[in-house]
Amino acid sequence: MGSSTMRIGLRVKPSLARLFVVPLILIAWILITSVIQAQQPVFRIGVLGDPLGSLSQGARLAVQNLNADGGVVGADGTSFRLELVTQPTDDLTSAIANIQQASVIAVLGPEDSGTALNNLSLLQNLNVPVLTPAIDDTLIARDTTDLLFRLRAQEVLLGRGLANYLIDDLGEADIATVQLDVASTTGVVGFTTALAEHGVQPSISYLLDDNTTVEDLVERIVTRNPDVVVLYGPPATASILYGELRSSGWSGRFAYNQANASEFRASVPFERLTGVISVTTWSYSSPNQTSERFVLDYIGAYGELPDPVAASAYDGIYLLAEAIGEPGTLTQNLANLVPLRGVQGELSTGDLLVGELSNNVAITELGAFGAPELILRFSGNQRLTEADENEPIATEVAQVTATPAPTATPDSPYLVITRAVQNVRTGPGLNYDVIGQLQEGDTAQVIGANIDFSWVVISFRGGQGWLSRGILDLFGNVNQIPVMAPPPTPTPPPATATPTAEPFADLVIVGVSPSRLVIGQPFTATVTVRNQGALAAGGFAIAGTFEPGSVYSAVNLPGLAPGQQTNVTLTGTLTGATGPRNVVVVADLNNQVNEGPIGEANNDDFIYSYVADNSTLTPGGLASITLAPGSTINLDGSTDDLLWTGSDLVAQNGAQIYLLSGFSSLDQIHYDVISTTTNASPINVTMLANAFIGLRTDTGNQKRGVIRIDGAVSGGNLTIAYRVYN
């Protein structure tokens, strides 16, 4: 099927302006146009996002262009105008209720992966197609309604594009990853999975957690001195880490998935921006004509450059317009569109998994003054080259196997496990048997290594065990560690090599939910596992050790056909302190399935991020209310806890409140971070904007809780969301 440029290929009604050529009847034309628009039926599209944000502005520009061309023509020939119903996502429940009342045919947003994942059931209950720019790999896999569509390439494709460029084009293999927050887990996992496809493991991985500072990370990176650092996390923290790295003398290549964000570039001196590599779903310097026209229209409309979310929203409106023009339901049509050339590139659902609308990836590098310069474009696994401005020619990306370079670290010869679980094998390679595992934080004396130091040897259960060097921290003078000959491989290599890669099964964990587990109550974690290989997988086990309490849970599966995906559950009861947790969920725990070197390498790549928290007194875990001046609220069923005066939030009857700092989301806050002694009541309205407040209820119950301020008007209403614990 051929491609079509979106604004040209759509069946739109010719503008009435083309029918009038005599200036004297301009006024009459305006009146006629107004009457026709008033009579023209309307399709409404919801937008879940900031009315002045990129998502809304990209969608608004597309709607204006379509309506200016006469509207959209349905399959029966009826012409429709499009209208947007935009709702901010501060209170997503109310926003969705408002959009439902507007009788929308589809919804764009939300753009944030966490918001989409945490409110998936609400989005599904809209019962209309939901087109989101969120790129989390697990999002579409968790949708069971086939109503969810992704407007941008998923995280794993971004990771693959970046890995292809670093390894194939730049020849790099000594690559360190740095993760600055939990929200970046899927990005890091996607990138490390892509590295494994090349036979490369990160030479070392760093995580900024509660026990680590940015300065600690900088010191470790400079000491280790990798050739490349690939960073994931928020721009504000990323700019600090990058600046300190350069100030400390580190001179390697630096890649950051949000390097094109204005928050990052504005915080780094422009002379240090040159050469920073990034990966994105679209760059405003993309060469196709649809993209160039969009950039000019967007600048003309808003006086600023568009970002990838704006581009995806613009594409989303045109995809909906194309689907409206076909017979059948809108959802079915979206899932079966012919290829379209959009702003991001070719949008072709027929070649993608269900729910995916784009697989376009762009590699950029910041130039001398910080502007992103387009280096490469990919369509999924295909590298794009330009035959002309509008018709990119795709060539298959070569899969190159690379071996990490040997590395050295100072001090004493011992190792520290940095993964939640790391396999111990009988020899230096994935073809050797697994004889046990070590847990995160475990240490062991290193007694040997293979010749290139990619595997190290420890004393293990009365014998020797080998561990992959790329996913642990090694301390010591490597000159003290003897080189040891590896034991014979379990299966001798074939006498003759074959150029054709042998097909294997490949089991991967796609996602785990929910994002919050309750301590002291039986939990159920739903694990989505997929066989993305070419052969069927026989019986295998999935397992994880959940914290707090080191709760081990496993389940056996009879097998999976190629391309098959299924959900299983892991259960248990957590005991211990509350807080955010990252645990590895392992596919094919006992290596029962022959998955080949790539498949074996990604069995323990999935990191399940969740918050372990206490149970809540609040029904549903979260509630909201709006208080008029003079109103009180009873949060725990005893006496009133809070009074809103119109100017101050005041604790009542022995309750305590104070401002919580260091959190950007209510989901990050848990029971144990809430103080039982701090009291800052009253809190003035000038301090309440977007604030989080720690709470201990009245002296009768003394329950801990947290409040999010959703709106505070001096002399007016106070709107809050709150959670009170048992």
XYZ file of C-alpha atoms in Angstrom:
726
model
C 0.000 0.000 0.000
C 1.293 3.435 -0.844
C 1.675 6.352 1.486
C -0.367 9.529 1.361
C 0.358 12.951 2.788
C -2.214 13.503 5.482
C -3.689 16.871 4.586
C -3.665 16.031 0.887
C -4.916 12.466 1.210
C -7.914 13.257 3.445
C -11.335 13.653 1.910
C -12.157 17.173 3.048
C -14.834 19.546 1.879
C -13.471 22.357 -0.389
C -13.482 25.736 1.330
C -16.276 28.083 0.233
C -13.618 30.762 -0.153
C -12.571 29.117 -3.406
C -16.074 29.760 -4.840
C -15.956 33.524 -4.392
C -13.608 35.613 -6.412
C -15.307 39.017 -6.364
C -14.173 41.171 -3.433
C -17.516 43.006 -3.344
C -19.327 39.940 -2.036
C -16.851 39.213 0.789
C -19.369 40.184 3.464
C -21.991 37.904 1.938
C -19.466 35.055 1.883
C -18.723 35.513 5.585
C -22.426 35.394 6.408
C -22.999 32.300 4.270
C -19.973 30.545 5.809
C -21.221 31.299 9.320
C -24.649 29.849 8.536
C -23.161 26.687 7.007
C -20.836 26.189 9.997
C -23.764 26.618 12.354
C -25.699 23.942 10.474
C -22.740 21.573 9.955
C -22.789 18.577 12.352
C -19.958 18.356 14.869
C -17.686 15.589 16.119
C -16.124 16.384 19.508
C -12.710 15.060 20.526
C -11.579 15.147 24.149
C -8.100 16.267 25.178
C -6.724 15.314 28.601
C -4.004 17.887 29.144
C -3.083 21.462 29.925
C -5.146 23.757 27.645
C -1.926 25.653 26.852
C 0.283 22.561 26.704
C 1.836 20.838 23.723
C -0.849 18.150 23.450
C -3.681 20.683 23.286
C -1.866 23.063 20.960
C -0.901 20.362 18.472
C -4.466 19.038 18.399
C -5.948 22.533 18.126
C -3.781 23.394 15.133
C -4.845 20.224 13.306
C -8.535 20.879 14.010
C -8.220 24.469 12.770
C -6.555 23.319 9.545
C -9.141 20.614 8.885
C -12.088 22.890 9.597
C -10.564 25.607 7.406
C -10.540 23.068 4.568
C -14.263 22.459 5.043
C -14.271 19.773 7.713
C -14.067 15.994 7.576
C -16.228 13.836 5.316
C -17.747 10.683 6.776
C -18.176 7.395 4.943
C -21.732 8.382 3.924
C -20.582 11.708 2.469
C -21.731 13.861 5.396
C -19.395 16.743 6.233
C -18.465 17.297 9.892
C -16.654 19.994 11.820
C -14.307 18.965 14.614
C -14.328 20.510 18.089
C -12.019 19.937 21.047
C -13.122 19.503 24.647
C -9.990 20.109 26.740
C -9.699 19.145 30.397
C -6.598 19.473 32.626
C -5.475 16.288 34.366
C -5.025 17.675 37.903
C -8.237 15.856 38.855
C -8.461 13.120 36.250
C -11.700 11.661 37.596
C -13.515 14.970 37.158
C -11.819 15.594 33.823
C -12.989 12.257 32.439
C -16.516 12.805 33.777
C -16.669 16.185 32.031
C -15.422 14.709 28.772
C -17.984 11.902 28.955
C -20.771 14.460 29.322
C -19.570 16.169 26.130
C -20.282 13.013 24.057
C -16.818 12.834 22.513
C -15.983 10.281 19.814
C -12.344 9.890 20.912
C -9.834 11.236 23.430
C -6.224 12.408 23.142
C -3.981 11.996 26.196
C -2.839 11.863 28.832
C 0.754 12.405 27.766
C 2.401 11.194 30.981
C 3.000 7.437 31.207
C 2.442 7.299 34.960
C -0.890 9.098 34.708
C -2.044 6.778 31.936
C -0.939 3.595 33.730
C -2.363 4.568 37.104
C -5.735 5.511 35.601
C -6.063 2.848 32.929
C -9.488 1.654 34.076
C -10.838 5.217 34.032
C -9.598 5.679 30.478
C -11.068 2.345 29.395
C -14.429 3.285 30.910
C -14.681 6.175 28.447
C -15.581 3.454 25.917
C -14.126 5.460 23.015
C -10.693 5.273 21.368
C -8.007 6.853 23.569
C -4.913 8.055 21.688
C -2.022 8.756 24.060
C 1.536 10.035 23.496
C 2.701 8.046 26.557
C 5.623 5.798 25.586
C 5.797 3.297 28.488
C 6.324 -0.186 27.003
C 3.752 -1.845 29.253
C 0.854 0.517 28.561
C -0.676 -1.142 25.505
C 0.040 -4.618 26.875
C -2.048 -3.856 29.965
C -5.043 -2.690 27.933
C -7.607 -5.476 27.532
C -10.232 -3.422 25.658
C -8.334 -2.611 22.427
C -9.469 0.999 22.920
C -6.012 2.323 23.737
C -3.731 3.558 20.943
C -0.195 4.934 21.235
C 0.700 7.978 19.123
C 4.488 7.745 19.526
C 7.100 5.012 19.312
C 7.298 2.978 22.505
C 10.256 3.156 24.861
C 11.939 -0.044 23.656
C 12.149 1.347 20.100
C 13.786 4.520 21.396
C 16.297 2.408 23.298
C 16.952 0.298 20.221
C 17.557 3.342 18.024
C 20.013 4.811 20.525
C 21.808 1.467 20.943
C 22.057 1.044 17.163
C 23.652 4.463 16.794
C 26.112 4.075 19.674
C 27.232 0.579 18.676
C 26.828 0.404 14.882
C 27.737 3.982 13.960
C 30.079 5.078 16.741
C 31.597 1.676 17.581
C 31.032 2.061 21.322
C 30.724 -0.861 23.745
C 31.889 0.505 27.133
C 28.521 2.032 28.017
C 27.303 2.963 31.505
C 23.661 3.684 32.331
C 22.473 6.167 34.954
C 18.896 6.205 36.279
C 17.795 9.237 38.292
C 14.234 8.269 39.258
C 11.790 5.368 39.357
C 9.755 6.793 36.469
C 12.735 6.197 34.159
C 12.817 2.440 34.758
C 11.110 1.521 31.482
C 13.530 3.709 29.545
C 16.563 2.061 31.108
C 15.089 -1.416 30.613
C 14.307 -0.656 26.967
C 17.839 0.550 26.315
C 19.562 -2.345 28.097
C 17.320 -4.802 26.231
C 18.436 -3.185 22.975
C 22.084 -3.472 24.027
C 21.563 -7.183 24.667
C 20.349 -7.572 21.076
C 23.887 -6.543 20.085
C 25.477 -8.871 22.636
C 26.427 -5.905 24.832
C 25.673 -5.393 28.520
C 26.040 -2.034 30.297
C 29.566 -1.986 31.688
C 28.057 -0.584 34.876
C 24.667 0.748 35.977
C 24.025 3.526 38.482
C 20.811 4.409 40.324
C 20.112 7.611 42.241
C 18.245 6.383 45.309
C 17.633 7.557 48.876
C 21.152 6.536 49.917
C 22.971 8.139 46.970
C 23.621 11.743 45.960
C 24.410 13.222 42.571
C 27.927 13.858 43.854
C 28.263 10.155 44.706
C 27.258 9.210 41.169
C 29.685 11.690 39.625
C 32.548 10.339 41.727
C 31.767 6.734 40.760
C 31.427 7.551 37.068
C 34.665 9.538 36.961
C 36.481 6.748 38.819
C 35.112 4.066 36.507
C 35.571 6.328 33.420
C 33.251 4.631 30.892
C 33.473 5.687 27.250
C 29.755 6.511 27.145
C 27.220 7.544 29.784
C 23.540 7.106 28.913
C 21.300 9.016 31.313
C 17.588 8.738 32.117
C 15.728 11.027 34.511
C 14.268 14.508 35.032
C 15.989 17.429 33.228
C 16.717 19.456 36.372
C 18.730 16.665 37.997
C 20.232 15.584 34.677
C 21.666 19.043 34.017
C 23.352 19.072 37.439
C 24.887 15.627 36.974
C 26.107 16.424 33.458
C 27.623 19.739 34.525
C 29.472 18.134 37.429
C 30.709 15.308 35.215
C 32.292 17.753 32.796
C 33.668 19.879 35.641
C 35.284 16.743 37.079
C 37.195 16.149 33.849
C 35.189 13.278 32.397
C 35.364 13.591 28.598
C 33.380 10.637 27.260
C 30.279 10.651 25.088
C 27.069 11.661 26.840
C 23.563 10.616 25.796
C 20.383 11.785 27.505
C 16.871 10.901 26.412
C 15.570 14.398 27.218
C 18.537 16.434 25.970
C 16.228 18.332 23.605
C 14.079 19.554 26.513
C 14.357 23.288 27.116
C 14.686 22.696 30.885
C 17.906 20.767 30.307
C 19.442 23.047 27.684
C 18.632 26.195 29.657
C 20.501 24.851 32.703
C 23.729 23.905 30.906
C 26.236 26.430 29.459
C 25.894 26.254 25.683
C 29.595 25.475 25.212
C 29.006 22.213 27.094
C 25.905 21.267 25.119
C 27.778 20.519 21.904
C 27.757 16.824 21.079
C 25.151 15.685 23.619
C 23.260 12.798 21.997
C 19.537 12.271 22.389
C 16.774 10.005 21.144
C 13.209 11.111 20.560
C 10.114 10.292 18.559
C 10.379 13.371 16.322
C 12.660 16.352 15.741
C 11.568 19.685 14.307
C 14.475 19.403 11.856
C 12.942 16.290 10.225
C 13.099 16.727 6.433
C 9.689 15.553 5.194
C 7.326 18.207 3.832
C 4.463 17.387 6.204
C 6.790 17.990 9.148
C 8.195 21.206 7.705
C 4.721 22.595 7.025
C 3.597 21.681 10.543
C 6.587 23.458 12.112
C 5.869 26.655 10.168
C 2.139 26.535 10.983
C 2.852 25.891 14.661
C 5.314 28.777 14.941
C 2.837 31.036 13.175
C 0.050 30.037 15.545
C 1.887 29.979 18.876
C 5.205 31.778 18.395
C 7.257 28.804 19.599
C 8.777 25.594 18.280
C 6.686 22.425 18.619
C 7.889 19.425 20.584
C 7.329 15.689 19.914
C 4.090 15.605 21.925
C 2.631 18.430 19.826
C 3.635 16.596 16.651
C 1.976 13.385 17.844
C -1.231 15.228 18.772
C -1.373 16.808 15.309
C -0.891 13.348 13.770
C -3.563 11.933 16.079
C -6.235 14.347 14.862
C -5.462 13.524 11.239
C -5.542 9.790 11.965
C -8.971 10.227 13.556
C -10.115 12.264 10.556
C -8.991 9.507 8.210
C -10.752 6.864 10.326
C -13.980 8.909 10.325
C -13.993 8.724 6.538
C -14.090 4.911 6.450
C -17.101 2.605 6.971
C -17.153 0.717 10.259
C -16.492 1.702 13.863
C -13.884 4.299 14.704
C -11.923 1.817 16.825
C -11.823 -0.784 14.055
C -10.821 1.818 11.485
C -7.961 3.115 13.632
C -6.647 -0.432 13.926
C -6.746 -0.975 10.156
C -5.637 2.294 8.548
C -3.568 2.308 5.378
C -0.117 3.928 5.710
C -0.231 7.706 6.104
C 2.623 10.155 6.002
C 2.320 12.254 9.138
C 4.473 14.826 10.865
C 6.458 12.094 12.649
C 6.919 10.057 9.463
C 4.983 7.108 8.119
C 2.095 6.068 10.345
C 1.110 2.527 9.433
C -0.880 0.472 11.913
C -0.921 -2.531 9.588
C 2.792 -3.208 10.196
C 2.641 -2.636 13.948
C 1.311 -4.436 16.999
C -2.288 -3.805 18.003
C -2.648 -0.320 19.454
C 0.611 1.079 18.058
C 0.251 3.964 15.587
C 3.872 5.042 15.116
C 7.321 3.477 15.309
C 9.304 6.562 14.258
C 12.541 7.299 16.122
C 14.984 10.182 15.666
C 18.583 10.417 16.903
C 19.773 13.973 17.462
C 22.945 15.688 18.608
C 23.106 19.147 20.121
C 25.023 21.609 17.969
C 27.372 24.460 18.835
C 24.588 26.623 20.300
C 22.466 23.871 21.795
C 20.029 23.315 18.923
C 19.264 19.648 18.141
C 20.607 18.449 14.794
C 19.011 15.379 13.226
C 21.543 12.542 12.837
C 19.482 9.453 12.021
C 15.887 8.363 11.658
C 14.458 4.895 12.182
C 11.121 3.331 11.395
C 11.066 0.517 13.924
C 14.134 -1.601 13.142
C 14.715 0.068 9.786
C 17.210 2.851 9.231
C 15.808 5.580 6.957
C 17.783 7.292 4.195
C 16.437 10.098 2.036
C 15.782 9.481 -1.676
C 13.888 12.786 -1.825
C 12.136 15.139 0.583
C 8.961 13.072 0.889
C 9.840 9.433 0.239
C 12.347 7.969 2.715
C 13.885 4.654 1.656
C 14.196 2.139 4.476
C 17.108 -0.254 4.853
C 17.326 -3.006 7.466
C 19.464 -2.210 10.481
C 22.432 -4.551 10.687
C 22.628 -6.533 13.892
C 26.220 -6.350 15.049
C 27.514 -8.342 17.982
C 29.994 -6.466 20.119
C 31.997 -7.460 23.181
C 32.401 -5.014 26.079
C 35.936 -3.779 26.570
C 37.842 -4.958 29.666
C 37.696 -2.552 32.574
C 39.527 -1.908 35.823
C 38.564 -0.384 39.174
C 40.608 0.644 42.253
C 40.949 -0.580 45.851
C 40.381 -4.214 46.984
C 39.401 -7.291 44.907
C 35.782 -7.942 45.807
C 32.431 -7.478 44.108
C 29.057 -6.046 45.094
C 25.847 -7.218 43.412
C 23.889 -4.259 41.995
C 20.951 -6.152 40.463
C 18.068 -7.430 42.581
C 19.135 -10.936 41.514
C 22.219 -12.074 39.569
C 22.786 -15.596 38.294
C 25.916 -17.542 39.243
C 27.029 -19.904 36.455
C 29.475 -22.770 36.027
C 31.473 -20.815 33.444
C 31.895 -17.462 31.705
C 28.924 -17.408 29.348
C 25.184 -17.741 29.061
C 25.615 -21.248 27.665
C 26.895 -22.438 31.075
C 24.465 -23.773 33.678
C 23.058 -21.579 36.459
C 24.061 -23.010 39.839
C 22.627 -20.314 42.103
C 21.934 -16.641 42.603
C 23.199 -13.688 44.622
C 20.991 -10.856 45.846
C 21.426 -7.099 45.535
C 24.012 -5.865 48.045
C 25.707 -9.261 48.459
C 29.515 -9.142 48.451
C 32.070 -11.816 47.609
C 35.831 -12.070 47.238
C 36.949 -12.275 43.625
C 39.388 -15.160 43.129
C 39.766 -15.022 39.359
C 38.537 -13.756 36.015
C 38.544 -14.713 32.370
C 41.148 -13.199 30.082
C 39.181 -10.069 29.126
C 37.642 -9.571 32.581
C 34.080 -9.758 31.257
C 33.410 -12.551 33.809
C 34.755 -12.949 37.354
C 35.075 -16.012 39.606
C 34.083 -16.428 43.266
C 34.092 -19.335 45.706
C 30.538 -20.661 45.671
C 29.005 -23.624 47.516
C 32.272 -25.525 47.812
C 33.286 -24.871 44.224
C 33.650 -21.991 41.824
C 30.982 -19.709 40.391
C 31.193 -17.241 37.503
C 29.346 -13.903 37.326
C 28.957 -11.477 34.443
C 31.183 -8.454 35.097
C 28.885 -6.054 33.245
C 26.106 -6.007 35.843
C 27.995 -5.825 39.143
C 30.366 -3.427 40.886
C 33.978 -4.602 41.183
C 36.363 -3.066 43.701
C 40.074 -3.737 43.821
C 43.320 -3.812 41.958
C 42.638 -6.112 39.016
C 46.336 -6.934 38.833
C 45.831 -8.974 41.999
C 43.146 -11.126 40.355
C 44.535 -14.125 38.460
C 43.278 -15.087 35.021
C 41.567 -18.478 35.153
C 40.849 -20.832 32.286
C 37.123 -21.433 31.816
C 35.741 -24.942 32.253
C 34.646 -26.889 29.174
C 31.400 -25.667 27.698
C 28.375 -27.909 28.344
C 27.665 -28.256 24.629
C 30.601 -28.270 22.175
C 30.297 -25.691 19.391
C 29.322 -27.007 15.936
C 32.147 -28.041 13.646
C 31.119 -25.564 10.972
C 29.593 -22.147 11.391
C 26.327 -21.290 9.696
C 25.487 -17.783 8.474
C 21.801 -18.223 9.337
C 20.855 -17.399 12.910
C 19.207 -20.301 14.714
C 15.611 -19.537 15.761
C 14.801 -19.632 19.463
C 11.991 -18.896 21.843
C 12.459 -15.597 23.687
C 10.518 -15.078 26.915
C 10.213 -11.512 28.196
C 8.261 -9.852 30.960
C 6.162 -7.104 29.377
C 4.680 -5.565 32.507
C 3.696 -6.039 36.137
C 0.862 -4.332 37.989
C -0.363 -2.769 40.232
C 1.863 0.190 41.071
C 1.042 -0.014 44.798
C 1.126 -3.060 47.115
C -0.372 -3.051 50.599
C 1.804 -4.245 53.477
C 0.261 -6.802 55.826
C -2.421 -7.908 53.369
C -2.235 -10.616 50.699
C -1.218 -9.020 47.414
C -1.618 -10.147 43.821
C 0.891 -8.935 41.233
C -0.272 -9.515 37.664
C 2.646 -10.351 35.370
C 2.331 -10.101 31.591
C 4.767 -12.427 29.820
C 5.298 -12.747 26.078
C 7.181 -15.151 23.831
C 8.675 -12.751 21.302
C 10.799 -15.461 19.710
C 10.329 -17.604 16.613
C 9.868 -20.982 18.355
C 7.400 -22.245 20.934
C 8.525 -22.271 24.562
C 7.902 -25.343 26.683
C 7.191 -25.251 30.396
C 8.901 -22.537 32.431
C 8.609 -20.614 35.693
C 8.212 -16.925 36.509
C 9.336 -15.651 39.896
C 10.153 -12.591 41.933
C 11.240 -11.697 45.443
C 9.111 -8.846 46.725
C 10.113 -6.332 49.352
C 9.784 -5.591 52.172
C 10.071 -8.986 53.760
C 11.863 -10.828 50.921
C 8.621 -12.520 49.885
C 9.414 -15.097 47.204
C 6.651 -16.072 44.791
C 6.756 -18.228 41.660
C 4.356 -19.737 39.161
C 4.782 -22.443 36.507
C 3.454 -22.077 32.970
C 2.936 -24.961 30.537
C 4.407 -22.997 27.623
C 3.824 -20.176 25.126
C 3.521 -20.236 21.350
C 5.547 -17.750 19.249
C 4.022 -14.292 19.636
C 1.671 -15.456 22.404
C 1.182 -13.318 25.502
C -0.509 -14.229 28.766
C -1.036 -12.952 32.303
C -0.093 -14.838 35.465
C -0.231 -13.835 39.113
C 2.361 -13.820 41.866
C 1.054 -13.619 45.414
C 2.278 -13.105 48.950
C 2.103 -10.823 51.981
C 4.624 -8.040 52.559
C 6.010 -7.227 56.008
C 8.205 -4.292 56.950
C 8.692 -0.610 56.235
C 6.778 1.275 53.557
C 8.445 2.919 50.570
C 9.249 2.676 46.847
C 10.670 -0.649 45.712
C 12.384 -1.984 42.606
C 12.504 -5.756 42.208
C 13.401 -8.034 39.329
C 10.717 -10.353 37.986
C 12.455 -13.223 36.216
C 11.194 -15.081 33.155
C 12.244 -18.733 32.802
C 13.578 -18.899 36.347
C 15.248 -22.298 35.997
C 16.430 -21.857 32.393
C 14.145 -24.636 31.191
C 13.672 -23.012 27.764
C 16.492 -22.727 25.226
C 16.276 -19.042 24.281
C 19.660 -18.520 22.671
C 22.173 -15.902 23.857
C 19.883 -12.894 23.390
C 16.853 -14.498 24.975
C 18.810 -15.838 27.936
C 20.296 -12.399 28.542
C 16.954 -10.631 28.943
C 15.251 -13.060 31.332
C 16.003 -10.905 34.371
C 15.855 -7.494 32.680
C 12.408 -6.436 33.880
C 12.409 -4.237 36.976
C 9.028 -3.973 38.699
C 8.716 -0.566 40.362
C 6.016 -0.100 42.967
C 5.286 1.546 46.301
C 4.818 -0.705 49.311
C 2.389 1.102 51.580
C 0.038 0.615 54.511
C -3.676 0.042 54.055
C -5.933 3.078 53.922
C -8.971 4.177 55.877
C -10.035 6.305 52.911
C -12.388 4.300 50.628
C -10.667 3.502 47.350
C -7.355 4.784 48.707
C -7.944 8.388 47.648
C -10.755 10.911 48.017
C -11.278 14.565 47.148
C -13.401 17.414 48.441
C -13.885 21.153 47.948
C -14.201 23.282 51.088
C -15.826 26.706 51.194
C -14.448 29.300 53.651
C -15.472 28.350 57.184
C -15.893 24.649 56.341
C -14.392 21.786 58.324
C -13.687 18.182 57.404
C -13.587 14.977 59.434
C -11.036 12.676 57.818
C -11.076 9.686 60.173
C -14.633 9.315 61.467
C -13.912 10.968 64.826
C -14.015 14.754 65.297
C -13.183 17.449 62.762
C -9.545 17.503 61.691
C -9.213 20.574 59.466
C -10.741 24.029 59.097
C -10.467 26.151 55.951
C -10.889 29.819 56.859
C -10.466 31.181 53.344
C -6.954 32.326 54.152
C -5.498 29.510 56.278
C -5.700 25.739 56.612
C -5.959 25.101 60.356
C -5.606 21.797 62.245
C -8.436 21.061 64.700
C -8.856 19.007 67.897
C -5.202 18.071 68.260
C -4.610 17.223 64.616
C -1.242 18.163 63.087
C -0.318 19.356 59.584
C 2.916 20.414 57.897
C 4.285 20.954 54.385
C 5.907 17.894 52.815
C 8.883 18.620 50.553
C 10.799 16.583 48.004
C 7.795 14.994 46.281
C 6.322 15.692 42.849
C 3.414 13.239 42.986
C 0.990 11.914 45.552
C 1.915 8.404 44.403
C 5.451 8.894 45.776
C 4.277 9.552 49.332
C 3.873 6.622 51.725
C 3.086 5.960 55.364
C 6.582 6.002 56.862
C 7.569 9.421 55.454
C 4.751 11.131 57.359
C 5.886 12.643 60.643
C 3.845 12.087 63.814
C 5.371 15.038 65.657
C 5.775 17.919 63.181
C 3.053 20.582 63.279
C 3.030 23.803 61.209
C -0.640 24.740 61.629
C -1.978 27.115 60.422
C -0.676 27.030 56.824
C -1.390 30.221 54.892
C -2.978 30.174 51.455
C 0.213 31.665 49.975
C 2.005 28.392 50.806
C -0.640 26.035 49.480
C -0.289 26.175 45.696
C 0.436 22.614 44.443
C 1.576 21.656 47.950
C 1.652 18.255 49.642
C 0.764 18.223 53.336
C 1.594 15.605 55.937
C -1.204 14.940 58.411
C -1.905 13.339 61.764
C -5.614 13.334 62.530
C -7.251 14.444 65.777
C -6.239 13.111 69.173
C -9.092 10.592 69.136
C -7.599 8.457 66.347
C -4.209 9.947 65.425
C -4.159 8.457 61.935
C -1.437 9.413 59.478
C -2.419 10.870 56.138
C -1.373 13.007 53.202
C -3.138 15.858 51.408
C -2.583 17.206 47.902
C -3.722 20.772 47.274
C -5.513 20.870 43.919
C -6.749 24.449 44.228
C -6.551 27.219 46.824
C -8.184 30.616 46.300
C -7.706 33.362 48.869
C -11.164 34.151 50.198
C -12.567 31.305 48.099
C -12.655 27.533 47.960
C -9.995 24.982 48.829
C -9.914 21.751 46.793
C -7.913 18.814 48.131
C -7.258 15.153 47.453
C -6.377 13.085 50.509
C -5.395 9.659 51.765
C -5.739 8.597 55.420
C -4.091 5.394 56.628
C -5.397 2.776 59.052
